[in-house]
């Protein structure tokens, strides 16, 4: 079955997140500035990584904790941990 971006958007509309004040993903922007591919922008299903004014910007609040960015970033820019218990993404509506 072919999965489209519309399917992904529909699924994402069903998840909820409880955001903790401490970021569970920290991105070293100095490494992003010299990144040769910006793979995270294409790999993150929740569009947490976006190119704005020519620079990669990251916001963790919509993260679905898939780990894709941690795997795809080969520049060592991503420090990834799960949010504390009770925080983060909730999949109960799927
Ligand atoms: S792949 Fe890594 S270094 Fe490149 S833009 Fe994304 S987070 Fe930054
Ligand atoms: S863990 Fe997944 S959803 Fe969260 S920022 Fe990384 S790629 Fe995006």
Coordinates of C-alpha atoms and ligand atoms in Angstrom, one line a residue:
X1 CA 0.0 0.0 0.0
X2 CA 1.3 3.4 -0.9
X3 CA 1.5 5.9 2.0
X4 CA 1.0 9.5 1.1
X5 CA 1.8 12.7 3.0
X6 CA -1.9 13.1 3.4
X7 CA -2.1 9.8 5.3
X8 CA 0.8 11.0 7.6
X9 CA -1.0 14.3 8.2
X10 CA -4.2 12.5 9.1
X11 CA -2.4 10.2 11.6
X12 CA -0.5 13.2 13.1
X13 CA -3.8 15.0 13.7
X14 CA -4.8 12.1 16.1
X15 CA -1.7 12.2 18.3
X16 CA -1.4 14.5 21.3
X17 CA 1.7 15.6 23.1
X18 CA 2.2 16.8 26.6
X19 CA 5.2 19.1 26.4
X20 CA 7.8 19.1 29.1
X21 CA 9.7 22.3 29.7
X22 CA 13.0 20.6 29.1
X23 CA 13.7 19.6 25.5
X24 CA 14.2 15.9 25.0
X25 CA 16.1 16.5 21.8
X26 CA 18.9 19.0 21.6
X27 CA 20.3 20.0 18.2
X28 CA 23.7 21.5 17.8
X29 CA 22.9 24.2 15.3
X30 CA 26.6 24.9 14.6
X31 CA 26.8 21.5 13.0
X32 CA 23.6 22.1 11.0
X33 CA 25.1 25.2 9.5
X34 CA 27.7 23.1 7.7
X35 CA 25.6 20.0 7.2
X36 CA 25.9 18.7 3.6
X37 CA 22.4 17.2 3.3
X38 CA 19.9 18.3 6.0
X39 CA 18.5 14.8 6.0
X40 CA 16.5 15.5 9.1
X41 CA 14.3 18.0 7.2
X42 CA 13.2 15.2 4.8
X43 CA 13.1 12.4 7.4
X44 CA 11.1 13.9 10.3
X45 CA 7.4 12.9 9.8
X46 CA 6.3 15.6 12.2
X47 CA 8.2 18.5 10.4
X48 CA 10.0 19.4 13.6
X49 CA 13.0 20.4 11.4
X50 CA 12.4 23.1 8.9
X51 CA 14.5 25.3 6.7
X52 CA 13.8 29.0 7.5
X53 CA 15.8 31.7 5.9
X54 CA 18.2 29.2 4.7
X55 CA 18.9 27.7 8.1
X56 CA 17.7 24.5 9.7
X57 CA 15.4 25.3 12.7
X58 CA 14.2 22.7 15.2
X59 CA 11.2 22.6 17.5
X60 CA 10.6 19.6 19.7
X61 CA 7.0 20.2 20.7
X62 CA 5.4 18.2 17.9
X63 CA 7.8 15.3 18.1
X64 CA 6.3 11.8 17.8
X65 CA 9.5 10.1 19.3
X66 CA 10.2 8.0 16.3
X67 CA 14.0 8.4 16.5
X68 CA 14.4 9.0 12.8
X69 CA 16.4 12.2 13.2
X70 CA 18.8 10.5 15.6
X71 CA 19.5 7.8 13.1
X72 CA 19.6 10.0 10.0
X73 CA 21.9 12.7 11.4
X74 CA 25.5 11.5 10.7
X75 CA 27.0 14.9 11.8
X76 CA 26.6 14.2 15.5
X77 CA 24.3 17.2 16.0
X78 CA 21.4 15.4 17.7
X79 CA 21.3 14.5 21.4
X80 CA 18.2 12.4 21.9
X81 CA 16.4 11.2 25.0
X82 CA 12.9 10.2 25.9
X83 CA 10.8 12.8 27.7
X84 CA 10.2 12.2 31.4
X85 CA 7.4 9.8 32.4
X86 CA 3.9 11.3 31.6
X87 CA 5.3 13.7 29.0
X88 CA 5.7 13.4 25.3
X89 CA 3.6 11.9 22.6
X90 CA 0.3 10.1 23.4
X91 CA -0.9 7.5 20.8
X92 CA -4.1 6.5 22.4
X93 CA -6.3 8.0 19.7
X94 CA -4.8 6.0 16.9
Ligands
LIG1 S1 21.1 16.1 9.6 FE1 22.0 16.7 11.6 S2 23.5 18.2 11.2 FE2 22.3 18.0 9.3 S3 20.7 19.6 9.5 FE3 19.9 17.8 10.4 S4 20.3 17.8 12.6 FE4 21.6 19.3 11.6
LIG2 S1 12.2 11.8 16.9 FE1 11.0 11.6 14.9 S2 9.4 13.1 15.2 FE2 10.9 13.6 16.8 S3 12.1 15.2 15.9 FE3 13.1 13.2 15.4 S4 12.4 12.6 13.4 FE4 11.0 14.2 14.2

